[in-house]
mmCIF file of C-alpha atoms in Angstrom:
data_model
loop_
_atom_site.group_PDB
_atom_site.id
_atom_site.type_symbol
_atom_site.label_atom_id
_atom_site.label_comp_id
_atom_site.label_asym_id
_atom_site.label_seq_id
_atom_site.Cartn_x
_atom_site.Cartn_y
_atom_site.Cartn_z
ATOM 1 C CA MET A 1 -76.607 -77.494 -13.584
ATOM 2 C CA LEU A 2 -73.312 -77.720 -15.224
ATOM 3 C CA ASP A 3 -74.793 -78.103 -18.576
ATOM 4 C CA ASN A 4 -76.966 -74.654 -18.087
ATOM 5 C CA PHE A 5 -73.909 -72.945 -16.927
ATOM 6 C CA ARG A 6 -72.103 -73.948 -20.231
ATOM 7 C CA GLU A 7 -74.988 -73.161 -22.246
ATOM 8 C CA TRP A 8 -75.104 -69.677 -20.744
ATOM 9 C CA LEU A 9 -71.356 -69.337 -21.421
ATOM 10 C CA SER A 10 -71.918 -69.989 -24.863
ATOM 11 C CA ASP A 11 -74.668 -67.756 -25.079
ATOM 12 C CA ASN A 12 -72.916 -64.855 -23.524
ATOM 13 C CA LEU A 13 -69.012 -65.148 -24.573
ATOM 14 C CA ARG A 14 -69.197 -62.524 -27.108
ATOM 15 C CA TYR A 15 -70.028 -60.243 -24.730
ATOM 16 C CA ILE A 16 -67.482 -61.382 -21.826
ATOM 17 C CA LEU A 17 -64.835 -61.112 -24.652
ATOM 18 C CA LEU A 18 -65.867 -57.801 -25.416
ATOM 19 C CA GLY A 19 -65.906 -56.526 -22.086
ATOM 20 C CA LEU A 20 -62.522 -57.808 -21.329
ATOM 21 C CA ALA A 21 -61.087 -56.138 -24.442
ATOM 22 C CA ILE A 22 -62.623 -52.861 -23.248
ATOM 23 C CA LEU A 23 -60.955 -53.318 -19.936
ATOM 24 C CA VAL A 24 -57.490 -53.905 -21.627
ATOM 25 C CA VAL A 25 -57.850 -50.721 -23.600
ATOM 26 C CA LEU A 26 -58.872 -48.896 -20.402
ATOM 27 C CA LEU A 27 -55.868 -50.090 -18.863
ATOM 28 C CA VAL A 28 -53.597 -49.253 -21.864
ATOM 29 C CA LEU A 29 -54.849 -45.606 -21.835
ATOM 30 C CA PHE A 30 -54.583 -45.644 -18.065
ATOM 31 C CA PHE A 31 -50.708 -46.664 -17.845
ATOM 32 C CA GLY A 32 -49.947 -44.594 -21.550
ATOM 33 C CA VAL A 33 -51.420 -41.582 -19.756
ATOM 34 C CA ARG A 34 -49.335 -42.134 -16.839
ATOM 35 C CA ALA A 35 -46.001 -42.447 -18.678
ATOM 36 C CA VAL A 36 -46.761 -39.416 -20.915
ATOM 37 C CA THR A 37 -47.266 -37.370 -17.664
ATOM 38 C CA GLY A 38 -44.304 -38.761 -16.082
ATOM 39 C CA LEU A 39 -42.215 -37.870 -18.922
ATOM 40 C CA VAL A 40 -43.895 -34.159 -19.237
ATOM 41 C CA THR A 41 -42.884 -33.891 -15.437
ATOM 42 C CA SER A 42 -39.464 -34.926 -15.761
ATOM 43 C CA LYS A 43 -38.909 -32.324 -18.628
ATOM 44 C CA GLU A 44 -40.137 -29.872 -16.390
ATOM 45 C CA LYS A 45 -38.147 -30.497 -13.646
ATOM 46 C CA GLY A 46 -35.193 -30.631 -16.052
ATOM 47 C CA ASN A 47 -36.349 -27.007 -17.660
ATOM 48 C CA THR A 48 -36.481 -25.905 -13.870
ATOM 49 C CA THR A 49 -33.032 -27.260 -13.222
ATOM 50 C CA GLU A 50 -31.481 -25.778 -16.205
ATOM 51 C CA LYS A 51 -33.231 -22.203 -15.298
ATOM 52 C CA THR A 52 -31.928 -22.596 -11.563
ATOM 53 C CA GLN A 53 -28.391 -22.924 -13.026
ATOM 54 C CA VAL A 54 -28.817 -19.990 -15.289
ATOM 55 C CA VAL A 55 -29.958 -17.881 -12.381
ATOM 56 C CA ASP A 56 -27.015 -19.230 -10.453
ATOM 57 C CA SER A 57 -24.830 -18.001 -13.228
ATOM 58 C CA LYS A 58 -26.243 -14.771 -13.235
ATOM 59 C CA ASN A 59 -25.816 -14.739 -9.563
ATOM 60 C CA ASP A 60 -22.215 -15.575 -10.081
ATOM 61 C CA ASN A 61 -21.665 -13.068 -12.538
ATOM 62 C CA THR A 62 -23.387 -10.339 -10.179
ATOM 63 C CA GLU A 63 -21.077 -11.364 -7.367
ATOM 64 C CA ALA A 64 -17.875 -11.345 -9.891
ATOM 65 C CA LYS A 65 -18.969 -7.685 -10.742
ATOM 66 C CA ASP A 66 -19.939 -6.615 -7.352
ATOM 67 C CA GLU A 67 -16.496 -7.955 -6.155
ATOM 68 C CA SER A 68 -14.737 -6.199 -9.096
ATOM 69 C CA LYS A 69 -16.479 -3.146 -8.095
ATOM 70 C CA ASN A 70 -15.319 -3.446 -4.519
ATOM 71 C CA ASN A 71 -11.937 -3.864 -5.970
ATOM 72 C CA ASP A 72 -12.209 -0.699 -7.793
ATOM 73 C CA LYS A 73 -13.125 0.813 -4.730
ATOM 74 C CA LYS A 74 -10.080 -0.079 -2.981
ATOM 75 C CA GLU A 75 -7.980 1.257 -5.908
ATOM 76 C CA GLU A 76 -9.422 4.439 -5.585
ATOM 77 C CA THR A 77 -9.260 4.868 -2.077
ATOM 78 C CA SER A 78 -5.644 3.840 -2.233
ATOM 79 C CA SER A 79 -5.069 7.092 -4.606
ATOM 80 C CA LEU A 80 -3.223 9.864 -3.110
ATOM 81 C CA GLU A 81 -5.410 12.438 -1.220
ATOM 82 C CA LYS A 82 -4.508 16.023 -0.925
ATOM 83 C CA ASN A 83 -5.026 17.703 2.714
ATOM 84 C CA ALA A 84 -7.672 15.368 3.475
ATOM 85 C CA TYR A 85 -6.941 14.727 7.174
ATOM 86 C CA PRO A 86 -7.012 17.790 9.448
ATOM 87 C CA GLU A 87 -5.353 15.975 12.372
ATOM 88 C CA VAL A 88 -2.461 14.808 10.242
ATOM 89 C CA ASN A 89 -2.261 17.977 8.162
ATOM 90 C CA SER A 90 -1.831 19.757 11.746
ATOM 91 C CA LEU A 91 1.029 17.275 12.645
ATOM 92 C CA ILE A 92 3.123 17.489 9.793
ATOM 93 C CA ASN A 93 2.934 21.397 9.701
ATOM 94 C CA SER A 94 3.757 21.388 13.450
ATOM 95 C CA PHE A 95 6.676 19.280 12.743
ATOM 96 C CA TYR A 96 8.540 21.138 9.801
ATOM 97 C CA GLU A 97 7.710 24.453 11.779
ATOM 98 C CA ALA A 98 9.724 22.870 14.979
ATOM 99 C CA TRP A 99 12.319 22.007 12.458
ATOM 100 C CA GLY A 100 12.612 25.440 11.069
ATOM 101 C CA ARG A 101 12.740 26.841 14.617
ATOM 102 C CA LYS A 102 15.238 24.122 15.504
ATOM 103 C CA ASP A 103 12.553 23.128 18.090
ATOM 104 C CA ILE A 104 13.964 19.448 19.234
ATOM 105 C CA GLU A 105 11.960 19.115 22.479
ATOM 106 C CA GLN A 106 8.532 20.118 19.880
ATOM 107 C CA MET A 107 9.849 17.570 17.539
ATOM 108 C CA LYS A 108 10.224 15.000 20.323
ATOM 109 C CA GLN A 109 6.737 15.296 21.110
ATOM 110 C CA LEU A 110 5.703 14.921 17.585
ATOM 111 C CA THR A 111 7.537 11.428 16.755
ATOM 112 C CA ASP A 112 7.792 8.251 18.476
ATOM 113 C CA ASN A 113 11.626 8.250 18.022
ATOM 114 C CA LEU A 114 14.264 10.887 17.721
ATOM 115 C CA ASP A 115 17.559 9.788 18.161
ATOM 116 C CA ALA A 116 20.966 11.736 18.648
ATOM 117 C CA ALA A 117 21.662 11.451 14.967
ATOM 118 C CA ASP A 118 18.257 12.981 13.997
ATOM 119 C CA GLU A 119 18.980 15.863 16.440
ATOM 120 C CA ALA A 120 22.317 16.404 15.207
ATOM 121 C CA LYS A 121 20.845 16.507 11.439
ATOM 122 C CA VAL A 122 18.573 19.329 12.723
ATOM 123 C CA THR A 123 20.806 21.396 14.728
ATOM 124 C CA ASN A 124 23.623 21.208 11.847
ATOM 125 C CA SER A 125 21.076 22.131 9.287
ATOM 126 C CA THR A 126 21.595 25.597 10.029
ATOM 127 C CA TYR A 127 21.351 26.829 6.312
ATOM 128 C CA ILE A 128 17.836 26.196 6.828
ATOM 129 C CA GLU A 129 15.350 28.887 7.584
ATOM 130 C CA SER A 130 12.112 27.545 7.153
ATOM 131 C CA TYR A 131 9.695 25.444 5.537
ATOM 132 C CA ASN A 132 6.990 26.847 3.939
ATOM 133 C CA ASP A 133 3.796 26.328 1.787
ATOM 134 C CA ILE A 134 3.329 22.549 3.350
ATOM 135 C CA THR A 135 1.020 20.518 1.424
ATOM 136 C CA VAL A 136 -0.052 17.019 2.789
ATOM 137 C CA TYR A 137 -0.785 14.051 0.492
ATOM 138 C CA THR A 138 -1.790 10.547 2.036
ATOM 139 C CA LYS A 139 -2.300 6.916 1.184
ATOM 140 C CA PRO A 140 -3.712 4.318 3.538
ATOM 141 C CA GLY A 141 -1.094 2.793 5.992
ATOM 142 C CA LEU A 142 -0.848 -0.877 7.048
ATOM 143 C CA THR A 143 -3.462 -0.329 9.730
ATOM 144 C CA ASP A 144 -6.456 1.498 10.411
ATOM 145 C CA ASP A 145 -5.749 5.400 11.241
ATOM 146 C CA SER A 146 -2.379 4.875 9.705
ATOM 147 C CA TYR A 147 -1.222 7.005 6.652
ATOM 148 C CA VAL A 148 1.830 7.075 4.160
ATOM 149 C CA VAL A 149 2.535 10.746 4.072
ATOM 150 C CA TYR A 150 4.224 12.715 1.238
ATOM 151 C CA ALA A 151 4.791 16.375 2.457
ATOM 152 C CA SER A 152 5.947 18.649 -0.281
ATOM 153 C CA TYR A 153 7.106 22.083 0.718
ATOM 154 C CA LYS A 154 9.062 25.252 -0.148
ATOM 155 C CA LEU A 155 12.430 25.195 1.655
ATOM 156 C CA LYS A 156 13.854 28.757 2.427
ATOM 157 C CA PHE A 157 17.836 28.607 2.516
ATOM 158 C CA THR A 158 19.262 31.319 4.551
ATOM 159 C CA ASP A 159 20.307 34.400 2.445
ATOM 160 C CA ILE A 160 18.809 32.765 -0.583
ATOM 161 C CA LYS A 161 15.823 34.490 -2.006
ATOM 162 C CA THR A 162 14.007 31.658 -4.056
ATOM 163 C CA GLU A 163 12.619 28.843 -2.096
ATOM 164 C CA ALA A 164 13.606 25.326 -3.287
ATOM 165 C CA PRO A 165 10.582 22.866 -3.673
ATOM 166 C CA GLY A 166 11.119 19.633 -1.844
ATOM 167 C CA LEU A 167 9.349 16.430 -0.834
ATOM 168 C CA SER A 168 9.557 14.138 2.121
ATOM 169 C CA GLN A 169 7.967 10.445 2.797
ATOM 170 C CA LEU A 170 6.771 10.003 6.377
ATOM 171 C CA TYR A 171 4.538 7.346 8.127
ATOM 172 C CA VAL A 172 2.055 8.602 10.452
ATOM 173 C CA MET A 173 -0.010 6.601 13.166
ATOM 174 C CA LYS A 174 -2.209 7.012 16.002
ATOM 175 C CA ASN A 175 -0.382 7.314 19.613
ATOM 176 C CA GLU A 176 -1.755 5.357 22.609
ATOM 177 C CA ASP A 177 -3.314 8.670 23.715
ATOM 178 C CA GLY A 178 -5.294 8.590 20.397
ATOM 179 C CA SER A 179 -3.462 11.516 18.670
ATOM 180 C CA TYR A 180 -1.305 11.224 15.517
ATOM 181 C CA ILE A 181 2.244 10.726 15.682
ATOM 182 C CA ILE A 182 5.406 10.280 13.395
ATOM 183 C CA HIS A 183 6.614 6.709 13.160
ATOM 184 C CA ASN A 184 10.540 7.555 13.124
ATOM 185 C CA ASP A 185 11.855 4.016 13.244
ATOM 186 C CA SER A 186 14.124 3.122 10.492
ATOM 187 C CA SER A 187 14.566 -0.418 11.944
ATOM 188 C CA ASP A 188 10.956 -1.286 11.513
ATOM 189 C CA GLU A 189 11.307 -3.438 8.392
ATOM 190 C CA LYS A 190 7.717 -4.086 7.730
ATOM 191 C CA ILE A 191 6.759 -0.550 7.470
ATOM 192 C CA ASN A 192 9.883 0.395 5.474
ATOM 193 C CA ALA A 193 9.268 -2.240 2.944
ATOM 194 C CA TYR A 194 5.643 -0.846 2.619
ATOM 195 C CA LEU A 195 7.113 2.380 1.975
ATOM 196 C CA GLN A 196 9.065 1.398 -0.499
ATOM 197 C CA LYS A 197 6.066 -0.140 -2.155
ATOM 198 C CA VAL A 198 3.865 2.506 -2.069
ATOM 199 C CA THR A 199 6.619 4.731 -3.703
ATOM 200 C CA GLN A 200 6.291 2.474 -6.849
ATOM 201 C CA ASP A 201 2.608 3.686 -7.239
ATOM 202 C CA GLU A 202 1.910 5.824 -10.303
ATOM 203 C CA ASP A 203 0.477 8.542 -8.650
ATOM 204 C CA VAL A 204 3.382 8.842 -6.418
ATOM 205 C CA GLN A 205 5.875 8.915 -9.192
ATOM 206 C CA LYS A 206 3.977 11.307 -10.694
ATOM 207 C CA LEU A 207 4.323 13.544 -7.582
ATOM 208 C CA VAL A 208 7.847 12.983 -7.243
ATOM 209 C CA SER A 209 8.418 14.067 -10.886
ATOM 210 C CA GLN A 210 6.429 17.354 -10.435
ATOM 211 C CA VAL A 211 8.544 18.400 -7.502
ATOM 212 C CA GLU A 212 11.480 17.410 -9.228
ATOM 213 C CA ASP A 213 10.501 19.520 -12.118
ATOM 214 C CA ASP A 214 9.842 22.568 -9.996
ATOM 215 C CA LEU A 215 13.141 22.470 -8.069
ATOM 216 C CA ASN A 216 14.815 22.362 -11.479
ATOM 217 C CA SER A 217 12.803 25.309 -12.683
ATOM 218 C CA ALA A 218 13.812 27.025 -9.683
ATOM 219 C CA ILE A 219 17.241 26.403 -9.526
ATOM 220 C CA GLU A 220 17.328 27.898 -13.112
ATOM 221 C CA SER A 221 15.722 30.924 -12.356
ATOM 222 C CA ASP A 222 18.116 31.950 -9.484
ATOM 223 C CA GLU A 223 21.869 31.931 -9.725
ATOM 224 C CA ASP A 224 22.197 31.947 -6.081
ATOM 225 C CA LEU A 225 19.899 28.765 -5.380
ATOM 226 C CA LYS A 226 21.856 27.099 -8.270
ATOM 227 C CA ALA A 227 25.197 27.702 -6.502
ATOM 228 C CA PHE A 228 24.207 26.941 -3.328
ATOM 229 C CA GLU A 229 22.669 23.471 -4.288
ATOM 230 C CA GLU A 230 25.933 22.799 -6.114
ATOM 231 C CA GLN A 231 28.143 23.605 -3.140
ATOM 232 C CA LEU A 232 26.048 20.988 -1.216
ATOM 233 C CA GLY A 233 26.480 18.333 -3.891
ATOM 234 C CA GLN A 234 30.063 18.656 -3.554
ATOM 235 C CA ASP A 235 30.051 18.733 0.161
ATOM 236 C CA SER A 236 28.192 15.562 -0.028
ATOM 237 C CA ASN A 237 30.928 14.101 -2.676
ATOM 238 C CA SER A 238 34.169 15.325 -0.958
ATOM 239 C CA SER A 239 34.688 12.239 1.280
ATOM 240 C CA ALA A 240 34.315 9.846 -2.137
ATOM 241 C CA ARG A 241 37.018 12.079 -3.555
ATOM 242 C CA ALA A 242 39.412 11.942 -0.684
ATOM 243 C CA GLU A 243 42.317 9.384 -0.937
ATOM 244 C CA GLU A 244 42.635 6.380 1.200
ATOM 245 C CA GLY A 245 44.279 7.309 4.602
ATOM 246 C CA ALA A 246 42.962 10.914 4.544
ATOM 247 C CA THR A 247 41.004 12.313 7.366
ATOM 248 C CA LEU A 248 37.784 12.918 7.176
ATOM 249 C CA THR A 249 35.506 14.782 9.666
ATOM 250 C CA VAL A 250 32.094 13.730 10.596
ATOM 251 C CA GLN A 251 29.592 16.376 9.857
ATOM 252 C CA GLU A 252 26.713 14.962 12.073
ATOM 253 C CA ASP A 253 26.245 12.034 14.442
ATOM 254 C CA CYS A 254 26.003 8.905 12.276
ATOM 255 C CA ASN A 255 25.698 5.135 12.749
ATOM 256 C CA PHE A 256 29.242 3.294 12.622
ATOM 257 C CA ARG A 257 28.107 0.035 10.794
ATOM 258 C CA ALA A 258 29.872 -3.497 10.384
ATOM 259 C CA GLU A 259 28.959 -3.744 6.665
ATOM 260 C CA ALA A 260 28.039 -1.206 3.922
ATOM 261 C CA ASP A 261 24.079 -1.706 4.345
ATOM 262 C CA THR A 262 21.701 0.158 6.224
ATOM 263 C CA GLU A 263 20.410 -3.197 7.950
ATOM 264 C CA ALA A 264 23.819 -4.046 9.063
ATOM 265 C CA GLU A 265 25.045 -4.471 12.711
ATOM 266 C CA ILE A 266 25.490 -0.877 14.439
ATOM 267 C CA LEU A 267 28.993 -0.936 15.879
ATOM 268 C CA ASP A 268 28.898 2.541 17.353
ATOM 269 C CA VAL A 269 27.540 6.059 16.781
ATOM 270 C CA ILE A 270 30.095 8.701 15.700
ATOM 271 C CA PRO A 271 29.249 12.239 17.155
ATOM 272 C CA GLY A 272 29.443 14.876 14.811
ATOM 273 C CA GLY A 273 32.520 16.658 14.497
ATOM 274 C CA THR A 274 34.729 13.583 15.262
ATOM 275 C CA GLU A 275 37.695 12.861 12.642
ATOM 276 C CA VAL A 276 37.983 9.582 11.077
ATOM 277 C CA THR A 277 40.411 7.808 8.803
ATOM 278 C CA LYS A 278 39.353 6.946 5.396
ATOM 279 C CA VAL A 279 40.108 3.300 4.487
ATOM 280 C CA ALA A 280 38.308 2.619 1.228
ATOM 281 C CA ASP A 281 35.342 3.391 -1.072
ATOM 282 C CA GLY A 282 32.794 1.036 0.071
ATOM 283 C CA SER A 283 29.506 0.416 -2.333
ATOM 284 C CA GLU A 284 27.693 2.866 -3.713
ATOM 285 C CA GLY A 285 26.954 5.990 -0.988
ATOM 286 C CA TRP A 286 29.210 4.340 1.704
ATOM 287 C CA ILE A 287 32.720 4.880 2.621
ATOM 288 C CA GLU A 288 34.937 2.542 5.080
ATOM 289 C CA VAL A 289 36.418 4.219 7.737
ATOM 290 C CA GLU A 290 38.573 3.592 10.969
ATOM 291 C CA TYR A 291 37.188 4.780 14.164
ATOM 292 C CA ASN A 292 38.784 4.103 17.602
ATOM 293 C CA ASN A 293 40.895 1.555 16.078
ATOM 294 C CA GLU A 294 38.104 -0.447 14.572
ATOM 295 C CA LYS A 295 36.991 -0.593 10.830
ATOM 296 C CA GLY A 296 33.454 -0.159 9.805
ATOM 297 C CA PHE A 297 31.243 2.048 7.432
ATOM 298 C CA VAL A 298 29.460 5.264 7.394
ATOM 299 C CA SER A 299 27.185 6.737 4.619
ATOM 300 C CA GLN A 300 28.784 9.160 2.354
ATOM 301 C CA ASP A 301 26.463 11.919 3.369
ATOM 302 C CA PHE A 302 27.672 12.094 6.527
#
């Protein structure tokens, strides 16, 4: 039987070898196709990743552009707005109308702090007849519903025909009852710093320069106004020209400070009309005086 198998194997060996060869070829083709398919798939995945990165990059650029647009909008909204808020306009107009009438009680209702020095400043400014042609410019404040206000006006002096253009900076915020009020606290360092920062804005500087130009034109057009402005300047500087030991009269209530600085300790408040003794000239805008046997500093403007 074994001999028969050997004889069969010998007769059919060529066919067996041919079948094995065909099988090997099929296996090579199968695994080759798998390898090529895997490579193509890998490349496709790589291309997809690259495309995803490109899309992400585009999204990043879009987000950056959107953020830039938002920043531009913020810049736009921080520009000076003219008469943009009726309630704020009404507040500022009422405040300066009350000042012209020397209506202290009305002014107290429109501010959160009107101290004795402020009252004296209003009542002693008898040369001011009225504030006219008030225009309100605003910029956003530190919080919602608060504003930095620049009020431009025409100041009418008593017995002077030509009105003098002027500009004031104020801070307006909402009161507890929802109405707007002028924040008049000179000790509020945060708001004071913000007001100083806003003043450096280009559009604010342009407004200040315009008002200054208008004032200079008005002064040059009216000799009476020019003489009056010069007299105001002389009155303000007379204390600086006074000799040491001279007796000076305080024009209105003013703070008596330990140092020549608006942030220095307030030793006392000197009532308007009080006589003090000049000790020496302080730093720019300040004078050292003696009051109630104590030495301190007052602003030259008073």
